[in-house]
Amino acid sequence: VHRPIGPVAQHVPQAPPQVPVSAANSTIAAAQSVASSVLSTATSAVSSMAAGHIPGKAAAGDQKNEIFVDILERLTVLMNAQGQVLNSSIDGSIQMKSYLTGNPELRLALNDDLEILSQPREAAPMPNYGGGPQQAVVPLDDCTFHPRVDLNDFDSQRILSFVPPDGEFSVMNYRIDSEFRPPFRVTPFVDSVSQYKVELVIKIRAEVPESNYGGNIQMTIPTPPGTASVNCDMSAVGGE
């Protein structure tokens, strides 16, 4: 999920179920996802100290004074023929593109409900990827940080401090292996019409809150190498 702060679009690459179906480059406007609970605010505290040279920083006159913050998340979800989730995980990254003049120190504040898991897996609460009041904490199984990130205030205040290099870099990478409710549920139906014809019906149900919007959803359905032709029909029934 790209969770932008600034003029950057959001995208959700959706992982395949057991019947290989994938949705990529999906846009979720105002998404209340796991990512939205990871990132709260990004505030820049520009220091008044003299701008010393830092490797990778261009001259101030060559830069635009702007910064972009994105959250990228890749969901991997395995479902059975009944649409039940067998396995799921989230790999996420907080990415920045910095075009700031000078060498400002930035402070990135994360939500207080961010938790590095130390409890047993079965005791961890299930987050709802689409958001909702039942989401108490965001459990991270693992996380790593850019070498420039100062973690002195991370444990107590969930604040990351750093002087960003020019261009794009990863502030933080994280992984969530605990079970979560996926934003889409996929249910396949296969009917052998004849010896040479198979009818495949795939239902996709959006389970994100009604206040959110999903668009540019793409589905990839692999077919056997000997397939002669494919006819595709789409319809919406009861919001599915």
PDB file of C-alpha atoms in Angstrom:
ATOM      1  CA  VAL A   1       0.000   0.000   0.000  1.00  0.00           C
ATOM      2  CA  HIS A   2       1.364   3.376  -0.799  1.00  0.00           C
ATOM      3  CA  ARG A   3       0.191   5.571   2.039  1.00  0.00           C
ATOM      4  CA  PRO A   4       1.287   9.020   0.827  1.00  0.00           C
ATOM      5  CA  ILE A   5       1.974  12.208   2.711  1.00  0.00           C
ATOM      6  CA  GLY A   6       1.993  14.660  -0.155  1.00  0.00           C
ATOM      7  CA  PRO A   7       0.955  14.427  -3.802  1.00  0.00           C
ATOM      8  CA  VAL A   8       1.637  10.717  -4.283  1.00  0.00           C
ATOM      9  CA  ALA A   9      -0.993   8.155  -5.362  1.00  0.00           C
ATOM     10  CA  GLN A  10      -1.764   5.007  -3.387  1.00  0.00           C
ATOM     11  CA  HIS A  11      -1.441   1.513  -4.793  1.00  0.00           C
ATOM     12  CA  VAL A  12      -2.254  -1.957  -3.437  1.00  0.00           C
ATOM     13  CA  PRO A  13      -0.565  -4.948  -5.074  1.00  0.00           C
ATOM     14  CA  GLN A  14      -2.889  -7.827  -4.123  1.00  0.00           C
ATOM     15  CA  ALA A  15      -1.420 -11.314  -3.699  1.00  0.00           C
ATOM     16  CA  PRO A  16      -2.883 -14.480  -5.278  1.00  0.00           C
ATOM     17  CA  PRO A  17      -5.203 -17.014  -3.604  1.00  0.00           C
ATOM     18  CA  GLN A  18      -4.823 -20.779  -4.114  1.00  0.00           C
ATOM     19  CA  VAL A  19      -6.455 -20.435  -7.524  1.00  0.00           C
ATOM     20  CA  PRO A  20      -3.807 -18.039  -8.918  1.00  0.00           C
ATOM     21  CA  VAL A  21      -5.519 -14.671  -8.936  1.00  0.00           C
ATOM     22  CA  SER A  22      -3.658 -11.432  -8.353  1.00  0.00           C
ATOM     23  CA  ALA A  23      -4.720  -7.817  -8.142  1.00  0.00           C
ATOM     24  CA  ALA A  24      -1.994  -5.257  -8.751  1.00  0.00           C
ATOM     25  CA  ASN A  25      -1.667  -1.479  -8.796  1.00  0.00           C
ATOM     26  CA  SER A  26      -4.911  -1.030  -6.890  1.00  0.00           C
ATOM     27  CA  THR A  27      -5.705   2.392  -5.498  1.00  0.00           C
ATOM     28  CA  ILE A  28      -7.193   2.792  -2.037  1.00  0.00           C
ATOM     29  CA  ALA A  29      -8.205   6.362  -1.285  1.00  0.00           C
ATOM     30  CA  ALA A  30      -8.083   7.294   2.409  1.00  0.00           C
ATOM     31  CA  ALA A  31      -7.334   3.667   3.238  1.00  0.00           C
ATOM     32  CA  GLN A  32      -7.589   2.727   6.897  1.00  0.00           C
ATOM     33  CA  SER A  33      -5.189  -0.185   6.468  1.00  0.00           C
ATOM     34  CA  VAL A  34      -2.562  -1.702   8.683  1.00  0.00           C
ATOM     35  CA  ALA A  35      -0.271   0.871   7.139  1.00  0.00           C
ATOM     36  CA  SER A  36      -2.468   3.745   8.300  1.00  0.00           C
ATOM     37  CA  SER A  37      -1.950   2.598  11.868  1.00  0.00           C
ATOM     38  CA  VAL A  38       1.796   2.325  11.360  1.00  0.00           C
ATOM     39  CA  LEU A  39       2.303   5.881  10.140  1.00  0.00           C
ATOM     40  CA  SER A  40       0.695   8.726  12.064  1.00  0.00           C
ATOM     41  CA  THR A  41       2.472  11.949  11.120  1.00  0.00           C
ATOM     42  CA  ALA A  42       5.648  13.054   9.411  1.00  0.00           C
ATOM     43  CA  THR A  43       6.994  16.304  10.838  1.00  0.00           C
ATOM     44  CA  SER A  44      10.174  18.022   9.736  1.00  0.00           C
ATOM     45  CA  ALA A  45      12.144  19.882  12.407  1.00  0.00           C
ATOM     46  CA  VAL A  46      14.619  21.843  10.326  1.00  0.00           C
ATOM     47  CA  SER A  47      17.699  22.505  12.434  1.00  0.00           C
ATOM     48  CA  SER A  48      19.350  25.917  12.488  1.00  0.00           C
ATOM     49  CA  MET A  49      22.854  24.506  12.390  1.00  0.00           C
ATOM     50  CA  ALA A  50      25.145  25.293   9.481  1.00  0.00           C
ATOM     51  CA  ALA A  51      24.716  23.017   6.492  1.00  0.00           C
ATOM     52  CA  GLY A  52      27.812  20.819   6.536  1.00  0.00           C
ATOM     53  CA  HIS A  53      28.552  18.438   3.689  1.00  0.00           C
ATOM     54  CA  ILE A  54      26.901  15.009   3.902  1.00  0.00           C
ATOM     55  CA  PRO A  55      27.729  12.416   1.190  1.00  0.00           C
ATOM     56  CA  GLY A  56      24.894  12.178  -1.295  1.00  0.00           C
ATOM     57  CA  LYS A  57      23.557  15.699  -0.628  1.00  0.00           C
ATOM     58  CA  ALA A  58      23.461  17.996  -3.637  1.00  0.00           C
ATOM     59  CA  ALA A  59      24.005  21.729  -3.542  1.00  0.00           C
ATOM     60  CA  ALA A  60      21.058  23.647  -2.117  1.00  0.00           C
ATOM     61  CA  GLY A  61      20.532  25.596  -5.330  1.00  0.00           C
ATOM     62  CA  ASP A  62      20.047  22.368  -7.290  1.00  0.00           C
ATOM     63  CA  GLN A  63      17.139  21.062  -5.191  1.00  0.00           C
ATOM     64  CA  LYS A  64      13.431  21.595  -4.751  1.00  0.00           C
ATOM     65  CA  ASN A  65      12.492  22.045  -1.114  1.00  0.00           C
ATOM     66  CA  GLU A  66      10.065  19.117  -0.840  1.00  0.00           C
ATOM     67  CA  ILE A  67       9.802  15.603   0.556  1.00  0.00           C
ATOM     68  CA  PHE A  68       7.517  12.634  -0.182  1.00  0.00           C
ATOM     69  CA  VAL A  69       6.622   9.821   2.224  1.00  0.00           C
ATOM     70  CA  ASP A  70       5.049   6.542   1.033  1.00  0.00           C
ATOM     71  CA  ILE A  71       4.102   3.297   2.722  1.00  0.00           C
ATOM     72  CA  LEU A  72       4.427   0.292   0.408  1.00  0.00           C
ATOM     73  CA  GLU A  73       2.850  -2.993   1.435  1.00  0.00           C
ATOM     74  CA  ARG A  74       2.796  -6.346  -0.330  1.00  0.00           C
ATOM     75  CA  LEU A  75       0.092  -8.722   0.853  1.00  0.00           C
ATOM     76  CA  THR A  76       0.498 -12.465   0.360  1.00  0.00           C
ATOM     77  CA  VAL A  77      -2.739 -14.370   0.956  1.00  0.00           C
ATOM     78  CA  LEU A  78      -3.418 -18.066   0.296  1.00  0.00           C
ATOM     79  CA  MET A  79      -7.094 -19.090   0.215  1.00  0.00           C
ATOM     80  CA  ASN A  80      -8.800 -22.443  -0.274  1.00  0.00           C
ATOM     81  CA  ALA A  81     -11.681 -23.160  -2.653  1.00  0.00           C
ATOM     82  CA  GLN A  82     -14.180 -21.942  -0.039  1.00  0.00           C
ATOM     83  CA  GLY A  83     -12.482 -18.550   0.259  1.00  0.00           C
ATOM     84  CA  GLN A  84     -11.022 -19.267   3.694  1.00  0.00           C
ATOM     85  CA  VAL A  85      -7.583 -17.816   4.399  1.00  0.00           C
ATOM     86  CA  LEU A  86      -4.950 -20.528   4.886  1.00  0.00           C
ATOM     87  CA  ASN A  87      -1.913 -18.295   5.207  1.00  0.00           C
ATOM     88  CA  SER A  88      -1.235 -14.571   5.043  1.00  0.00           C
ATOM     89  CA  SER A  89       1.575 -12.092   5.578  1.00  0.00           C
ATOM     90  CA  ILE A  90       2.438  -8.443   4.974  1.00  0.00           C
ATOM     91  CA  ASP A  91       5.818  -7.068   3.915  1.00  0.00           C
ATOM     92  CA  GLY A  92       5.936  -3.298   4.280  1.00  0.00           C
ATOM     93  CA  SER A  93       8.331  -0.421   3.844  1.00  0.00           C
ATOM     94  CA  ILE A  94       8.285   3.298   4.680  1.00  0.00           C
ATOM     95  CA  GLN A  95       9.915   5.024   1.710  1.00  0.00           C
ATOM     96  CA  MET A  96      11.029   8.630   1.401  1.00  0.00           C
ATOM     97  CA  LYS A  97      12.055  10.852  -1.476  1.00  0.00           C
ATOM     98  CA  SER A  98      13.933  13.875  -0.183  1.00  0.00           C
ATOM     99  CA  TYR A  99      14.617  17.033  -2.158  1.00  0.00           C
ATOM    100  CA  LEU A 100      15.194  19.312   0.833  1.00  0.00           C
ATOM    101  CA  THR A 101      17.737  22.113   0.847  1.00  0.00           C
ATOM    102  CA  GLY A 102      20.449  22.043   3.460  1.00  0.00           C
ATOM    103  CA  ASN A 103      20.711  19.212   5.974  1.00  0.00           C
ATOM    104  CA  PRO A 104      17.508  19.320   8.054  1.00  0.00           C
ATOM    105  CA  GLU A 105      16.881  16.788  10.799  1.00  0.00           C
ATOM    106  CA  LEU A 106      13.511  15.076  10.298  1.00  0.00           C
ATOM    107  CA  ARG A 107      11.339  13.454  12.940  1.00  0.00           C
ATOM    108  CA  LEU A 108       8.914  10.745  11.811  1.00  0.00           C
ATOM    109  CA  ALA A 109       6.232   9.925  14.394  1.00  0.00           C
ATOM    110  CA  LEU A 110       4.613   6.476  14.320  1.00  0.00           C
ATOM    111  CA  ASN A 111       1.387   5.528  16.071  1.00  0.00           C
ATOM    112  CA  ASP A 112       1.664   4.564  19.728  1.00  0.00           C
ATOM    113  CA  ASP A 113      -0.218   1.294  19.032  1.00  0.00           C
ATOM    114  CA  LEU A 114       2.751  -0.036  17.040  1.00  0.00           C
ATOM    115  CA  GLU A 115       4.025  -3.138  18.825  1.00  0.00           C
ATOM    116  CA  ILE A 116       7.067  -5.336  18.212  1.00  0.00           C
ATOM    117  CA  LEU A 117       5.707  -8.790  19.023  1.00  0.00           C
ATOM    118  CA  SER A 118       7.177 -10.617  21.982  1.00  0.00           C
ATOM    119  CA  GLN A 119       4.041 -12.510  22.988  1.00  0.00           C
ATOM    120  CA  PRO A 120       3.097 -15.953  21.617  1.00  0.00           C
ATOM    121  CA  ARG A 121       1.549 -15.953  18.157  1.00  0.00           C
ATOM    122  CA  GLU A 122      -1.847 -17.190  19.315  1.00  0.00           C
ATOM    123  CA  ALA A 123      -2.101 -14.361  21.859  1.00  0.00           C
ATOM    124  CA  ALA A 124      -1.572 -11.600  19.301  1.00  0.00           C
ATOM    125  CA  PRO A 125      -4.753  -9.723  18.321  1.00  0.00           C
ATOM    126  CA  MET A 126      -5.910  -9.952  14.696  1.00  0.00           C
ATOM    127  CA  PRO A 127      -5.611  -6.621  12.876  1.00  0.00           C
ATOM    128  CA  ASN A 128      -8.194  -5.663  10.275  1.00  0.00           C
ATOM    129  CA  TYR A 129      -6.435  -4.563   7.097  1.00  0.00           C
ATOM    130  CA  GLY A 130      -9.449  -2.436   6.202  1.00  0.00           C
ATOM    131  CA  GLY A 131      -9.389  -0.651   9.562  1.00  0.00           C
ATOM    132  CA  GLY A 132     -12.031  -0.632  12.247  1.00  0.00           C
ATOM    133  CA  PRO A 133     -12.512  -0.199  15.993  1.00  0.00           C
ATOM    134  CA  GLN A 134     -11.514  -3.816  16.702  1.00  0.00           C
ATOM    135  CA  GLN A 135      -7.911  -3.087  15.786  1.00  0.00           C
ATOM    136  CA  ALA A 136      -6.181  -2.450  19.118  1.00  0.00           C
ATOM    137  CA  VAL A 137      -2.514  -2.722  18.115  1.00  0.00           C
ATOM    138  CA  VAL A 138      -0.395  -3.174  14.998  1.00  0.00           C
ATOM    139  CA  PRO A 139       1.805  -6.221  15.692  1.00  0.00           C
ATOM    140  CA  LEU A 140       5.136  -6.274  13.847  1.00  0.00           C
ATOM    141  CA  ASP A 141       7.055  -9.546  13.744  1.00  0.00           C
ATOM    142  CA  ASP A 142      10.239  -7.911  12.521  1.00  0.00           C
ATOM    143  CA  CYS A 143      11.528  -4.487  11.480  1.00  0.00           C
ATOM    144  CA  THR A 144      14.779  -2.903  10.278  1.00  0.00           C
ATOM    145  CA  PHE A 145      15.837   0.730   9.884  1.00  0.00           C
ATOM    146  CA  HIS A 146      18.078   2.832   7.652  1.00  0.00           C
ATOM    147  CA  PRO A 147      21.586   3.296   9.138  1.00  0.00           C
ATOM    148  CA  ARG A 148      20.956   7.041   9.507  1.00  0.00           C
ATOM    149  CA  VAL A 149      17.884   6.581  11.703  1.00  0.00           C
ATOM    150  CA  ASP A 150      18.311   7.559  15.363  1.00  0.00           C
ATOM    151  CA  LEU A 151      16.279   5.145  17.536  1.00  0.00           C
ATOM    152  CA  ASN A 152      16.786   6.874  20.890  1.00  0.00           C
ATOM    153  CA  ASP A 153      13.106   7.901  21.076  1.00  0.00           C
ATOM    154  CA  PHE A 154      11.634   4.898  19.284  1.00  0.00           C
ATOM    155  CA  ASP A 155      10.910   2.652  22.273  1.00  0.00           C
ATOM    156  CA  SER A 156       9.386   5.402  24.417  1.00  0.00           C
ATOM    157  CA  GLN A 157       7.730   7.708  21.859  1.00  0.00           C
ATOM    158  CA  ARG A 158       7.770   5.791  18.536  1.00  0.00           C
ATOM    159  CA  ILE A 159       9.752   8.631  16.932  1.00  0.00           C
ATOM    160  CA  LEU A 160      12.433   8.178  14.256  1.00  0.00           C
ATOM    161  CA  SER A 161      14.994  10.982  13.832  1.00  0.00           C
ATOM    162  CA  PHE A 162      17.341  11.236  10.850  1.00  0.00           C
ATOM    163  CA  VAL A 163      19.007  13.512   8.307  1.00  0.00           C
ATOM    164  CA  PRO A 164      17.805  12.169   4.944  1.00  0.00           C
ATOM    165  CA  PRO A 165      20.088  11.664   1.947  1.00  0.00           C
ATOM    166  CA  ASP A 166      19.044  12.997  -1.437  1.00  0.00           C
ATOM    167  CA  GLY A 167      16.673  10.903  -3.520  1.00  0.00           C
ATOM    168  CA  GLU A 168      14.704   7.823  -2.528  1.00  0.00           C
ATOM    169  CA  PHE A 169      15.574   5.614   0.433  1.00  0.00           C
ATOM    170  CA  SER A 170      13.898   3.194   2.838  1.00  0.00           C
ATOM    171  CA  VAL A 171      13.416   4.550   6.366  1.00  0.00           C
ATOM    172  CA  MET A 172      11.965   1.338   7.798  1.00  0.00           C
ATOM    173  CA  ASN A 173      11.119  -2.181   6.612  1.00  0.00           C
ATOM    174  CA  TYR A 174       8.743  -4.422   8.546  1.00  0.00           C
ATOM    175  CA  ARG A 175       7.012  -7.797   8.379  1.00  0.00           C
ATOM    176  CA  ILE A 176       3.657  -8.955   9.787  1.00  0.00           C
ATOM    177  CA  ASP A 177       3.096 -12.711   9.918  1.00  0.00           C
ATOM    178  CA  SER A 178       0.100 -12.681  12.249  1.00  0.00           C
ATOM    179  CA  GLU A 179      -3.344 -13.356  10.806  1.00  0.00           C
ATOM    180  CA  PHE A 180      -5.281 -10.385   9.423  1.00  0.00           C
ATOM    181  CA  ARG A 181      -8.511  -9.845   7.543  1.00  0.00           C
ATOM    182  CA  PRO A 182      -7.647  -9.251   3.866  1.00  0.00           C
ATOM    183  CA  PRO A 183      -9.260  -6.298   2.060  1.00  0.00           C
ATOM    184  CA  PHE A 184     -10.624  -8.617  -0.657  1.00  0.00           C
ATOM    185  CA  ARG A 185     -12.017 -12.136  -0.491  1.00  0.00           C
ATOM    186  CA  VAL A 186     -11.730 -14.350  -3.586  1.00  0.00           C
ATOM    187  CA  THR A 187     -13.937 -17.415  -4.135  1.00  0.00           C
ATOM    188  CA  PRO A 188     -13.498 -19.583  -7.284  1.00  0.00           C
ATOM    189  CA  PHE A 189     -16.069 -21.958  -8.827  1.00  0.00           C
ATOM    190  CA  VAL A 190     -15.050 -24.471 -11.538  1.00  0.00           C
ATOM    191  CA  ASP A 191     -17.580 -26.328 -13.705  1.00  0.00           C
ATOM    192  CA  SER A 192     -16.573 -28.845 -16.411  1.00  0.00           C
ATOM    193  CA  VAL A 193     -19.217 -28.134 -19.060  1.00  0.00           C
ATOM    194  CA  SER A 194     -17.819 -30.728 -21.480  1.00  0.00           C
ATOM    195  CA  GLN A 195     -14.623 -32.597 -22.272  1.00  0.00           C
ATOM    196  CA  TYR A 196     -13.264 -29.523 -24.021  1.00  0.00           C
ATOM    197  CA  LYS A 197     -14.883 -26.681 -22.091  1.00  0.00           C
ATOM    198  CA  VAL A 198     -14.489 -25.491 -18.512  1.00  0.00           C
ATOM    199  CA  GLU A 199     -16.444 -22.649 -16.955  1.00  0.00           C
ATOM    200  CA  LEU A 200     -14.624 -20.710 -14.249  1.00  0.00           C
ATOM    201  CA  VAL A 201     -16.478 -18.245 -12.033  1.00  0.00           C
ATOM    202  CA  ILE A 202     -14.447 -16.078  -9.678  1.00  0.00           C
ATOM    203  CA  LYS A 203     -16.179 -13.908  -7.096  1.00  0.00           C
ATOM    204  CA  ILE A 204     -14.314 -11.019  -5.501  1.00  0.00           C
ATOM    205  CA  ARG A 205     -15.821  -9.369  -2.460  1.00  0.00           C
ATOM    206  CA  ALA A 206     -14.384  -6.136  -1.080  1.00  0.00           C
ATOM    207  CA  GLU A 207     -14.242  -6.196   2.703  1.00  0.00           C
ATOM    208  CA  VAL A 208     -12.790  -2.739   3.231  1.00  0.00           C
ATOM    209  CA  PRO A 209     -14.973  -0.191   5.069  1.00  0.00           C
ATOM    210  CA  GLU A 210     -17.621   1.554   2.969  1.00  0.00           C
ATOM    211  CA  SER A 211     -15.853   4.865   3.549  1.00  0.00           C
ATOM    212  CA  ASN A 212     -12.849   3.631   1.528  1.00  0.00           C
ATOM    213  CA  TYR A 213     -12.517   3.393  -2.224  1.00  0.00           C
ATOM    214  CA  GLY A 214     -10.750   0.786  -4.337  1.00  0.00           C
ATOM    215  CA  GLY A 215      -9.997   1.302  -8.010  1.00  0.00           C
ATOM    216  CA  ASN A 216      -7.749   0.098 -10.824  1.00  0.00           C
ATOM    217  CA  ILE A 217      -8.099  -3.501  -9.617  1.00  0.00           C
ATOM    218  CA  GLN A 218      -6.357  -5.983 -11.934  1.00  0.00           C
ATOM    219  CA  MET A 219      -6.838  -9.754 -11.915  1.00  0.00           C
ATOM    220  CA  THR A 220      -4.557 -12.292 -13.600  1.00  0.00           C
ATOM    221  CA  ILE A 221      -5.992 -15.778 -14.267  1.00  0.00           C
ATOM    222  CA  PRO A 222      -3.486 -18.268 -15.735  1.00  0.00           C
ATOM    223  CA  THR A 223      -4.960 -20.802 -18.177  1.00  0.00           C
ATOM    224  CA  PRO A 224      -3.578 -24.178 -19.373  1.00  0.00           C
ATOM    225  CA  PRO A 225      -1.088 -24.029 -22.297  1.00  0.00           C
ATOM    226  CA  GLY A 226      -3.537 -25.871 -24.580  1.00  0.00           C
ATOM    227  CA  THR A 227      -6.349 -23.323 -24.139  1.00  0.00           C
ATOM    228  CA  ALA A 228      -7.860 -22.501 -27.550  1.00  0.00           C
ATOM    229  CA  SER A 229      -9.963 -19.458 -26.606  1.00  0.00           C
ATOM    230  CA  VAL A 230     -11.265 -17.553 -23.600  1.00  0.00           C
ATOM    231  CA  ASN A 231     -14.475 -15.575 -23.199  1.00  0.00           C
ATOM    232  CA  CYS A 232     -14.753 -13.230 -20.222  1.00  0.00           C
ATOM    233  CA  ASP A 233     -17.905 -11.685 -18.747  1.00  0.00           C
ATOM    234  CA  MET A 234     -18.062  -9.378 -15.746  1.00  0.00           C
ATOM    235  CA  SER A 235     -21.006  -8.524 -13.532  1.00  0.00           C
ATOM    236  CA  ALA A 236     -21.664  -7.053 -10.092  1.00  0.00           C
ATOM    237  CA  VAL A 237     -24.075  -8.846  -7.780  1.00  0.00           C
ATOM    238  CA  GLY A 238     -24.846  -7.587  -4.294  1.00  0.00           C
ATOM    239  CA  GLY A 239     -21.661  -5.531  -4.142  1.00  0.00           C
ATOM    240  CA  GLU A 240     -19.471  -8.522  -5.116  1.00  0.00           C
TER     241      GLU A 240
END
